[in-house]
mmCIF file of C-alpha atoms in Angstrom:
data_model
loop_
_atom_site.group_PDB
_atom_site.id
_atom_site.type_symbol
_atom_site.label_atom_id
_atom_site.label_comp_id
_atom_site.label_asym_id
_atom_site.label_seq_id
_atom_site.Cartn_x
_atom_site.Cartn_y
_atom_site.Cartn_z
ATOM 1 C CA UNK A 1 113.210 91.751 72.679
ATOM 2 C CA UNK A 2 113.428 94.109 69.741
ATOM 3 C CA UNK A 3 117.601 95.039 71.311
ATOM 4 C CA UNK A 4 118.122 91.475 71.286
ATOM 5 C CA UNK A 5 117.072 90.466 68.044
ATOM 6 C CA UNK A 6 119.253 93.468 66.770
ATOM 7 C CA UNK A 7 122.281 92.438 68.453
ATOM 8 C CA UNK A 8 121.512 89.029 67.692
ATOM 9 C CA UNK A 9 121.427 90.349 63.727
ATOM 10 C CA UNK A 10 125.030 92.494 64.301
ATOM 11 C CA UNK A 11 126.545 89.747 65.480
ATOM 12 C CA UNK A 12 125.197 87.213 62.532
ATOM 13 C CA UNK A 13 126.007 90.058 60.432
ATOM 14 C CA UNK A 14 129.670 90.343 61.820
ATOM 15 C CA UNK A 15 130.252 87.056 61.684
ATOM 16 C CA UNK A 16 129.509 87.138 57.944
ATOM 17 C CA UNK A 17 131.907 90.058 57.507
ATOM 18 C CA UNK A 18 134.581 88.053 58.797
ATOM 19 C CA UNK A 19 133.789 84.739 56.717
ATOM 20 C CA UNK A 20 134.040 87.129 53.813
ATOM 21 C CA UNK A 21 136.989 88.762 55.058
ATOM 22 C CA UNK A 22 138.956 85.296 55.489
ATOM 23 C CA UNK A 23 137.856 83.943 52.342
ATOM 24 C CA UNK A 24 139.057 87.392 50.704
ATOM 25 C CA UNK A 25 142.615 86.892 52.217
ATOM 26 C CA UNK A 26 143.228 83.034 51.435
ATOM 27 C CA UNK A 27 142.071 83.686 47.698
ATOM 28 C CA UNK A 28 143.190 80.576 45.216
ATOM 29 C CA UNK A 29 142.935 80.375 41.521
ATOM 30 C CA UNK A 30 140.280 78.011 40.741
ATOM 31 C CA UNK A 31 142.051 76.079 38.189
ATOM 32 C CA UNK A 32 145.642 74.431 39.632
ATOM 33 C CA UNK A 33 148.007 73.250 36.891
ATOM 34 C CA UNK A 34 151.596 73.873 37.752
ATOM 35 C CA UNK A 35 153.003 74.120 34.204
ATOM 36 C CA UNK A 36 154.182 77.384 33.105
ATOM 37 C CA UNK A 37 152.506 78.976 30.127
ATOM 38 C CA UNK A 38 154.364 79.686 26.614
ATOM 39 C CA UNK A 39 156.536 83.132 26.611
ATOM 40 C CA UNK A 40 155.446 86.330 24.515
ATOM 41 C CA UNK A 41 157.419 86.518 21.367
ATOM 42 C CA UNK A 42 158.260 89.530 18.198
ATOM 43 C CA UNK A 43 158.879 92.438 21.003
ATOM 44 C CA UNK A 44 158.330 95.571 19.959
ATOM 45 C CA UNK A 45 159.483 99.319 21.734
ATOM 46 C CA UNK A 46 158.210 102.773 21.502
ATOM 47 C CA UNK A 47 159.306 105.385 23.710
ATOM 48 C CA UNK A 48 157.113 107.771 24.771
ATOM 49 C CA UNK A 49 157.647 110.813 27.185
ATOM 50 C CA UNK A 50 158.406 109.365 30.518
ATOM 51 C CA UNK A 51 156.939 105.793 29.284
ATOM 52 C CA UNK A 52 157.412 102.929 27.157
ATOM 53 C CA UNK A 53 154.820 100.921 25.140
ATOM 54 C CA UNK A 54 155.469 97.078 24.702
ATOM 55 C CA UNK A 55 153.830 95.108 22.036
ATOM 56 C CA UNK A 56 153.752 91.344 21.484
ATOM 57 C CA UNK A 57 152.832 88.321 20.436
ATOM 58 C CA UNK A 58 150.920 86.233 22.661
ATOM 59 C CA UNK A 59 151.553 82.353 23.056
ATOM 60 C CA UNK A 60 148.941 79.689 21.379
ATOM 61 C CA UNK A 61 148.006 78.848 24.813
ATOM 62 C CA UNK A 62 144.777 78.388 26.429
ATOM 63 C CA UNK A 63 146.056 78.335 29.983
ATOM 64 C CA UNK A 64 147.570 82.016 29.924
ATOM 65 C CA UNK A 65 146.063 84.478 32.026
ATOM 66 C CA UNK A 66 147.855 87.813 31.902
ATOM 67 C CA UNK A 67 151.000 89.008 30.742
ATOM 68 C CA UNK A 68 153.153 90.746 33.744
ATOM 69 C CA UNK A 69 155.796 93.281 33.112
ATOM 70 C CA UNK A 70 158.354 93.899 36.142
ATOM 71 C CA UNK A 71 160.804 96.752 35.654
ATOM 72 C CA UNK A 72 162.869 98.464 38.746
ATOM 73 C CA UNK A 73 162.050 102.645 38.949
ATOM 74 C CA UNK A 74 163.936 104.452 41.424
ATOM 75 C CA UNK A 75 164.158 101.627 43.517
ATOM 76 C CA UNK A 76 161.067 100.506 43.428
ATOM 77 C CA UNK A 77 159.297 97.618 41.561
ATOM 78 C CA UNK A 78 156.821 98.769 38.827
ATOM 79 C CA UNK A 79 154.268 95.942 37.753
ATOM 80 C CA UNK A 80 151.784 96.489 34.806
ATOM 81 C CA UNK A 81 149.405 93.709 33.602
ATOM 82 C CA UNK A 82 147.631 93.066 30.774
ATOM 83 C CA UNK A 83 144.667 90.667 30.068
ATOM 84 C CA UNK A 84 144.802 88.000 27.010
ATOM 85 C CA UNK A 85 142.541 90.662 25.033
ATOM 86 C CA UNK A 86 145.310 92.877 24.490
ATOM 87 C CA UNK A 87 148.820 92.446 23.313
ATOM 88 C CA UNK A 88 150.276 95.558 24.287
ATOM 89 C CA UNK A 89 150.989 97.205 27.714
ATOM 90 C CA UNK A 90 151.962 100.730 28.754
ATOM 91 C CA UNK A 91 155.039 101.017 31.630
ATOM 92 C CA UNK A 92 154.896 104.798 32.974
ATOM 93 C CA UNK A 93 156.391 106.486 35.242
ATOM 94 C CA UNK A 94 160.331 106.791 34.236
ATOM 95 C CA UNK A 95 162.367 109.203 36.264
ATOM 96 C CA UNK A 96 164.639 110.149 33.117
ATOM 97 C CA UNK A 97 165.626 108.606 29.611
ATOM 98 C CA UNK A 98 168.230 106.414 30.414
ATOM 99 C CA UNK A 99 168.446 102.723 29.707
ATOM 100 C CA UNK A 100 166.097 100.462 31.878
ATOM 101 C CA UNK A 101 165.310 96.500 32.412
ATOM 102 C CA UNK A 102 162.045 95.112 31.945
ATOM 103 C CA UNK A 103 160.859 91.463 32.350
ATOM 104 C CA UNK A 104 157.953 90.353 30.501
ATOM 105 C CA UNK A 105 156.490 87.112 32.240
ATOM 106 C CA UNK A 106 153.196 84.942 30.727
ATOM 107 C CA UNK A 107 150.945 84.098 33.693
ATOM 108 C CA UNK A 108 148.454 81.228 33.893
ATOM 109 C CA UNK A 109 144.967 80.683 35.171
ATOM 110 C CA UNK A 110 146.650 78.896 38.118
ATOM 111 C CA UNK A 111 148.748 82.354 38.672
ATOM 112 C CA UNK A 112 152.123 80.589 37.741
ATOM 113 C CA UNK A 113 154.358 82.594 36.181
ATOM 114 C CA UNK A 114 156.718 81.908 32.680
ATOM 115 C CA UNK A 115 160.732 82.557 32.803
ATOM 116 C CA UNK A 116 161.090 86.549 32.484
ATOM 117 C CA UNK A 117 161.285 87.953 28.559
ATOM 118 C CA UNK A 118 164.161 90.012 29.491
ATOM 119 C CA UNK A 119 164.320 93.869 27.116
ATOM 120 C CA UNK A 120 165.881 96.814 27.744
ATOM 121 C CA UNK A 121 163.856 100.213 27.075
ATOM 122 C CA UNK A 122 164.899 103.727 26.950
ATOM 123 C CA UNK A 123 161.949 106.129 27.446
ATOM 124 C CA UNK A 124 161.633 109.325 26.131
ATOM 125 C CA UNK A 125 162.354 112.568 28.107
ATOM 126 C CA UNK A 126 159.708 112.422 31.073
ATOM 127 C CA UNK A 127 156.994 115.176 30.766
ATOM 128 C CA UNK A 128 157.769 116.399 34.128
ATOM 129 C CA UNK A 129 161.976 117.365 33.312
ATOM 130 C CA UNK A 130 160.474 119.027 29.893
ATOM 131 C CA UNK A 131 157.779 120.675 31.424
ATOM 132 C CA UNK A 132 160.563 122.141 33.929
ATOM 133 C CA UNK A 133 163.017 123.540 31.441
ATOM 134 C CA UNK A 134 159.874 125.858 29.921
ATOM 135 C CA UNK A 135 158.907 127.242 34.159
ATOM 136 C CA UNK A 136 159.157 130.849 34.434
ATOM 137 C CA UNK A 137 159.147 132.796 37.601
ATOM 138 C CA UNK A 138 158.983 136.578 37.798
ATOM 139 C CA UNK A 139 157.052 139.125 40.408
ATOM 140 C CA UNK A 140 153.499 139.736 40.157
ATOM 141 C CA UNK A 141 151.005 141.658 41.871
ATOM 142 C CA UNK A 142 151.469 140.927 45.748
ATOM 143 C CA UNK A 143 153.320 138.141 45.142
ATOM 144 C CA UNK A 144 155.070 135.921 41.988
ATOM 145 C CA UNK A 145 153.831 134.453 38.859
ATOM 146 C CA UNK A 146 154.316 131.110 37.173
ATOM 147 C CA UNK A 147 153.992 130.455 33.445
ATOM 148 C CA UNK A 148 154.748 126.947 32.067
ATOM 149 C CA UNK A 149 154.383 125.045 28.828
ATOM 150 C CA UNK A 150 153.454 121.404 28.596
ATOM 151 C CA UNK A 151 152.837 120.509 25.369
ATOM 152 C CA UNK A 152 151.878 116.189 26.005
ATOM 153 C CA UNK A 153 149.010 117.649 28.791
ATOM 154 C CA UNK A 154 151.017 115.422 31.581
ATOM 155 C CA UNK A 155 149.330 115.550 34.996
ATOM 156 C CA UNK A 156 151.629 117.734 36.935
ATOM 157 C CA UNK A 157 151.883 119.198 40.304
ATOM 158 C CA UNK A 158 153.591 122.689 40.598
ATOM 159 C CA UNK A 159 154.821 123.912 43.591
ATOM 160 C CA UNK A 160 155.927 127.501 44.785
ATOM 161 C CA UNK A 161 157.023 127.459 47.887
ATOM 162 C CA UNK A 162 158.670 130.643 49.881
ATOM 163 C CA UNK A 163 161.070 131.363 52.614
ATOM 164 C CA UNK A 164 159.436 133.076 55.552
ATOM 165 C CA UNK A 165 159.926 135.685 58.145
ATOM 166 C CA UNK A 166 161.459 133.178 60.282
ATOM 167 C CA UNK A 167 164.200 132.013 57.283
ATOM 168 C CA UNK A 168 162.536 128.800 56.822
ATOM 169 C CA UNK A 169 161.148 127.545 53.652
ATOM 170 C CA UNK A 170 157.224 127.591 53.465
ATOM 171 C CA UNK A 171 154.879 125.620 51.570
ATOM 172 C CA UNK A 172 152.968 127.956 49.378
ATOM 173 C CA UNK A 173 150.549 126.888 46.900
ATOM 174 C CA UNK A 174 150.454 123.683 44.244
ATOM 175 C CA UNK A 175 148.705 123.985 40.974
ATOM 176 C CA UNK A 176 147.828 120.262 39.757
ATOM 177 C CA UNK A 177 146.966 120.745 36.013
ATOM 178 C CA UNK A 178 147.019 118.991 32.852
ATOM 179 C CA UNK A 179 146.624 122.122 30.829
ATOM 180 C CA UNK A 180 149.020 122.444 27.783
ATOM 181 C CA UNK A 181 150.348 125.913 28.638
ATOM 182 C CA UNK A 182 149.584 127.955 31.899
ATOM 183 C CA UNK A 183 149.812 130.739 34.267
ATOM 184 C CA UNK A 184 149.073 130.798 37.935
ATOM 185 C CA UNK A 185 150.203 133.480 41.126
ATOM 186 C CA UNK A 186 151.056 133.279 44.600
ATOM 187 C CA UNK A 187 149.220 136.628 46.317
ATOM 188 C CA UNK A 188 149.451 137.791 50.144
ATOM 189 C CA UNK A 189 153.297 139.177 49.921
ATOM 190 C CA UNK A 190 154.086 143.178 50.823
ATOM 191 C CA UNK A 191 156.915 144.513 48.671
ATOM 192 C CA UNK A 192 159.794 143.231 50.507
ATOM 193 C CA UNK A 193 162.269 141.217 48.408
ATOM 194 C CA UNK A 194 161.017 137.690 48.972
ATOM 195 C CA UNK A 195 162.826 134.365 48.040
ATOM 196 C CA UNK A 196 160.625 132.134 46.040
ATOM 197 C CA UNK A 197 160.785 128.783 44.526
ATOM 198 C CA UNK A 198 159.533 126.344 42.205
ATOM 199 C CA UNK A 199 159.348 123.091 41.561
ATOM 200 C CA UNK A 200 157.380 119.850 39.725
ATOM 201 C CA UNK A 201 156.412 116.443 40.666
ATOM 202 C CA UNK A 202 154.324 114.300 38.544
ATOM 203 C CA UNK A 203 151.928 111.298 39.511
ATOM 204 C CA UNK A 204 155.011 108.434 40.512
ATOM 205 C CA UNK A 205 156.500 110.435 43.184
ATOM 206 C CA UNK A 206 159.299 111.599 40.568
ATOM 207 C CA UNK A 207 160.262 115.613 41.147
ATOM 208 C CA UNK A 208 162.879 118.029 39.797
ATOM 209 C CA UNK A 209 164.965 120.338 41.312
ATOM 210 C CA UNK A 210 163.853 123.794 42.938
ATOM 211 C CA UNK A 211 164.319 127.527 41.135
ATOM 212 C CA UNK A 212 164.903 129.795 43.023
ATOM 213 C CA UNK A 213 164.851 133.543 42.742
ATOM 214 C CA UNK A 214 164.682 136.711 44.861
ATOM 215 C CA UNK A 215 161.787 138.967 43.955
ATOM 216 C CA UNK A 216 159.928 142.119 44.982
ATOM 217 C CA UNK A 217 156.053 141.409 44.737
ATOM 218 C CA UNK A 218 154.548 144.658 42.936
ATOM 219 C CA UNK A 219 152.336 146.878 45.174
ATOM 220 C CA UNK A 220 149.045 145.797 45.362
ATOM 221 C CA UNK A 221 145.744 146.656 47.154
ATOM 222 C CA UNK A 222 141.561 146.218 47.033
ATOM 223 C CA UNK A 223 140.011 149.317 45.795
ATOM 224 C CA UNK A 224 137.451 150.871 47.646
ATOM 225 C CA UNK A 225 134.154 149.553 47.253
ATOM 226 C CA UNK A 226 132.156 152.225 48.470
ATOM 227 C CA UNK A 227 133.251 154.442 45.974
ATOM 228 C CA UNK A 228 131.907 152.576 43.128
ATOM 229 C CA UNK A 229 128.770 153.535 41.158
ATOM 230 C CA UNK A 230 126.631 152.495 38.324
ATOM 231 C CA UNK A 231 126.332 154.065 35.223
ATOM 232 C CA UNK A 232 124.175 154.237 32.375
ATOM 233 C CA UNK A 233 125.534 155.084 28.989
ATOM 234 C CA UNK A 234 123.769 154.825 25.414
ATOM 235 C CA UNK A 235 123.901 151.099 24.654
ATOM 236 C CA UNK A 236 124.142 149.970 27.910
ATOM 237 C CA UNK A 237 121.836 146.844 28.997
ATOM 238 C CA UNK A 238 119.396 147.848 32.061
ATOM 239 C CA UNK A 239 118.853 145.124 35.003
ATOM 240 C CA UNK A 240 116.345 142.596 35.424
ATOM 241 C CA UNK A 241 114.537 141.148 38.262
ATOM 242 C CA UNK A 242 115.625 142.944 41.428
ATOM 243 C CA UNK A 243 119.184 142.068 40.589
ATOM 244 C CA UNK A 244 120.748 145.190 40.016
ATOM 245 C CA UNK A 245 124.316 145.810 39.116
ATOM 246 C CA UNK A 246 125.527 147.686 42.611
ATOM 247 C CA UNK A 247 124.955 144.191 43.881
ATOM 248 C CA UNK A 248 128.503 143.343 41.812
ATOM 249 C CA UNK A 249 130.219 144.892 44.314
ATOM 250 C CA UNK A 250 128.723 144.764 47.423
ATOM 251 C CA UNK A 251 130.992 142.205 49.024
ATOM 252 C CA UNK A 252 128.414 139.520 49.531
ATOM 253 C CA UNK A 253 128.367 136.390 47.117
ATOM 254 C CA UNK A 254 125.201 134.669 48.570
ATOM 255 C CA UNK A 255 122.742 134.245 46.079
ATOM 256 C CA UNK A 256 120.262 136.051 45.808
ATOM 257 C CA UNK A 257 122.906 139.316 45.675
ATOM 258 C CA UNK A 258 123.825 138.983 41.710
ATOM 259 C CA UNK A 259 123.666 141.321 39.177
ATOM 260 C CA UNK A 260 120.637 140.109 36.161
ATOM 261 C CA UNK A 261 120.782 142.066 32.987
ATOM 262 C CA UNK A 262 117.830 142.815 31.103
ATOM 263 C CA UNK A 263 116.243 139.524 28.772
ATOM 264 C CA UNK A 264 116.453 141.615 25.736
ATOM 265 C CA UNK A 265 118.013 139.055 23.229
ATOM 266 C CA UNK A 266 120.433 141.534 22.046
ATOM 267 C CA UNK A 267 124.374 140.382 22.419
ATOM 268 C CA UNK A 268 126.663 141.324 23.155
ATOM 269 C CA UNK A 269 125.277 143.419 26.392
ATOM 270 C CA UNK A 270 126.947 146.666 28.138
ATOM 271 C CA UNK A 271 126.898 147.880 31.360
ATOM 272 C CA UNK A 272 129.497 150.340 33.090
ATOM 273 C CA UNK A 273 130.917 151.226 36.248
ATOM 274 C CA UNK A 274 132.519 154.221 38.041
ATOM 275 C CA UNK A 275 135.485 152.990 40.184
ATOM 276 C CA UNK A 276 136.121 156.299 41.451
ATOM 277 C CA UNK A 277 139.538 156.593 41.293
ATOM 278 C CA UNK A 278 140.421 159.812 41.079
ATOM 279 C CA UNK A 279 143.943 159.818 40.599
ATOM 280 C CA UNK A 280 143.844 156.561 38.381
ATOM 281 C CA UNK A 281 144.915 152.892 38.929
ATOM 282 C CA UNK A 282 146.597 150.279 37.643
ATOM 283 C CA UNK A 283 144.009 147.283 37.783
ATOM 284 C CA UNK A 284 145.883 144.398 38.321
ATOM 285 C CA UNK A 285 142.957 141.520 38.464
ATOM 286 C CA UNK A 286 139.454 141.152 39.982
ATOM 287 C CA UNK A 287 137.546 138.174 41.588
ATOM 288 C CA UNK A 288 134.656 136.671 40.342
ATOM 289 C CA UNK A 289 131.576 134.368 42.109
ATOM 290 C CA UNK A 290 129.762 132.473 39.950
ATOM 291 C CA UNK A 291 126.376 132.169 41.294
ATOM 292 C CA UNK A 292 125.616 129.989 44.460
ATOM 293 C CA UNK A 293 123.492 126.813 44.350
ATOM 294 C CA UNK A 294 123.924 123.284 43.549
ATOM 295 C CA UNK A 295 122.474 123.717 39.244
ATOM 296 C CA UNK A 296 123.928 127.229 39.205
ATOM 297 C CA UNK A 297 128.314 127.310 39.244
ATOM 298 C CA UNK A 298 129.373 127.176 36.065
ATOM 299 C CA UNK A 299 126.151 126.476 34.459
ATOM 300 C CA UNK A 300 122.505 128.084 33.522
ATOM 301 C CA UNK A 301 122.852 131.762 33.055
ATOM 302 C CA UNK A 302 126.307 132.332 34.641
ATOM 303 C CA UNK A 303 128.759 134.357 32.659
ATOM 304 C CA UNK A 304 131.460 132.255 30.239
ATOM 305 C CA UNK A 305 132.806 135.309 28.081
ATOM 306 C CA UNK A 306 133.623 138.576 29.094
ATOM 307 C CA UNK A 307 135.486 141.821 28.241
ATOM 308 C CA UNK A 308 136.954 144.379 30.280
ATOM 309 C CA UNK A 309 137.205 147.964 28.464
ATOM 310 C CA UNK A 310 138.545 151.178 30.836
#
C-alpha cells in the first residue's frame, strides 16, 4: 500500500510540475490594452570604457512598464531594460569605440512596445583593448610571467597559452581577475626556448589578439627538504602546542601538521631556518597552505603578513 500511495503522490506531484510548467510557457500580461505607451524624451550620452550610459525622461504615462534598449554588438542583439523607477540604463559590452545604433522603445503593462527612440553612441575605449596595450610577457622561473595594468578593475580573463612538443598550440592557464594591476606565471617548462602567448577576453565574448614571444624559462628546481633545520637565534619566538616549526616543511599540509608559535603577545615574531644550501641559491618563490578546515583558510590564526629576510 505504502508503494502505491507514493507513486500515486509522484504522479499527482508530476502532474503539478507540468501544469506549472505549461502555465510558465503560455505567460500573458495581465492587463491587455493595445495602445502603445508615450516615447522617452531629453536623451542624454556618457561614454564609459566599453559602455554607454543613457539617461531620460520618462513619459507621463501610467501604462508604461519598462523602457527597452536594442543595440546590434558584433552581430548580435544586446537588450537592457529598465523598470519605471529608474530613468537611466547602462548598455555594456562594446567591442571597440566606434559609432553604434541604439533604439530606445517604452513598453507597456500589456508588453506592447513604442516606435524605437533611435541615438547613436560612441563608447569609450573597452577595458579589455586598454588593459591589452599595458600586458607584458617575459621568462620566469620554469616558465613565463605576466604583468598587466587595469586601472577601471574590468572583469578580465587572461590567457597564456603555449605551443607544445607536438607544434600545436596548448591551452595553458587563465587568470580571471578584476584586480587593478597584476602579476601571475605559468610554471612546469625546462629551459628550452618555448613559444608563449597571451591574450584577453572580457565577460561578452569580446577578445584581442594573441602576443606572442619566444622565451627560455629560467632554471628552476624544489630544494631539498631533508636538509632543512630549525634554528634558534636571540629574539626568535619558540613553538606552541605540539606544532613545531620542522612541521613547515615536512611535505604534508593536513592539519594537524602546522607550525604554532609561542602566545607571547609580542609582534612582530621570529623564527629561522637552515636551508642547507651549501653552495647558495637563488630562491625564486615558495608555496604556502593555509591551514585545513572549513573556519580555518584564510581566517582565525592563519598568517596575513609576512617577511622573508636571508
Amino acid at each position: 500500500m505504502k508503494i502505491i500511495k507514493h507513486k500515486n503522490l509522484f504522479l499527482f506531484a508530476s502532474l503539478l510540475f507540468m501544469v506549472a510548467c505549461s502555465e510558465e510557457n503560455h505567460r500573458i500580461p495581465i492587463i491587455t490594452n493595445p495602445v502603445a505607451p508615450g516615447v522617452v524624451s531629453n536623451i542624454k550620452v556618457e561614454p564609459l570604457p566599453g559602455a554607454v550610459k543613457l539617461t531620460y525622461d520618462l513619459p507621463n504615462d501610467q501604462n508604461l512598464a519598462y523602457v527597452k534598449a536594442e543595440c546590434m554588438i558584433n552581430g548580435v542583439l544586446r537588450q537592457v531594460k529598465a523598470s519605471t523607477y529608474k530613468n537611466n540604463l547602462t548598455i555594456n559590452g562594446f567591442a571597440d569605440s566606434t559609432s553604434y545604433m541604439v533604439n530606445l522603445y517604452s513598453v507597456s503593462r500589456s508588453e506592447v512596445s513604442s516606435n524605437p527612440v533611435k541615438i547613436e553612441v560612441i563608447p569609450l575605449t573597452p577595458p579589455f583593448q586598454t588593459v591589452f596595450k599595458t600586458i607584458s610577457l617575459e621568462r620566469d622561473w620554469g616558465g613565463a610571467n605576466i604583468t598587466f595594468s587595469n586601472p577601471t578593475e574590468a572583469d578580465l580573463a587572461i590567457s597564456i597559452i603555449y605551443i607544445d612538443s607536438t607544434g600545436y598550440w596548448n591551452s595553458g592557464i587563465t587568470n580571471y581577475t578584476k584586480k587593478r594591476s597584476g602579476s601571475f606565471s605559468i610554471r612546469g617548462f625546462d629551459t628550452d626556448e618555448t613559444t608563449f602567448g597571451v591574450y584577453l577576453s572580457d565577460r561578452w565574448g569580446n577578445m584581442t589578439d594573441t602576443i606572442v614571444k619566444n622565451l627560455i624559462p629560467m632554471f628552476e628546481k624544489q630544494l631539498d627538504r631533508t636538509s632543512f633545520r630549525a634554528i634558534r637565534l636571540p629574539g626568535d619566538v619558540g613553538d606552541a602546542w605540539g606544532w613545531v616549526l620542522p612541521n613547515l616543511w615536512d611535505g604534508n599540509p593536513i592539519d594537524p601538521a602546522g607550525f604554532h608559535t609561542d602566545v607571547n603577545g609580542v609582534w612582530p615574531q621570529y623564527f629561522t631556518i637552515d636551508l642547507g644550501i651549501g653552495g647558495g641559491a637563488k630562491l625564486s618563490r615558495f608555496k604556502l597552505w593555509q591551514r585545513a578546515g572549513s573556519m580555518y583558510p584564510f581566517n582565525d590564526r592563519n598568517i596575513k603578513k609576512f617577511e622573508i629576510w636571508g
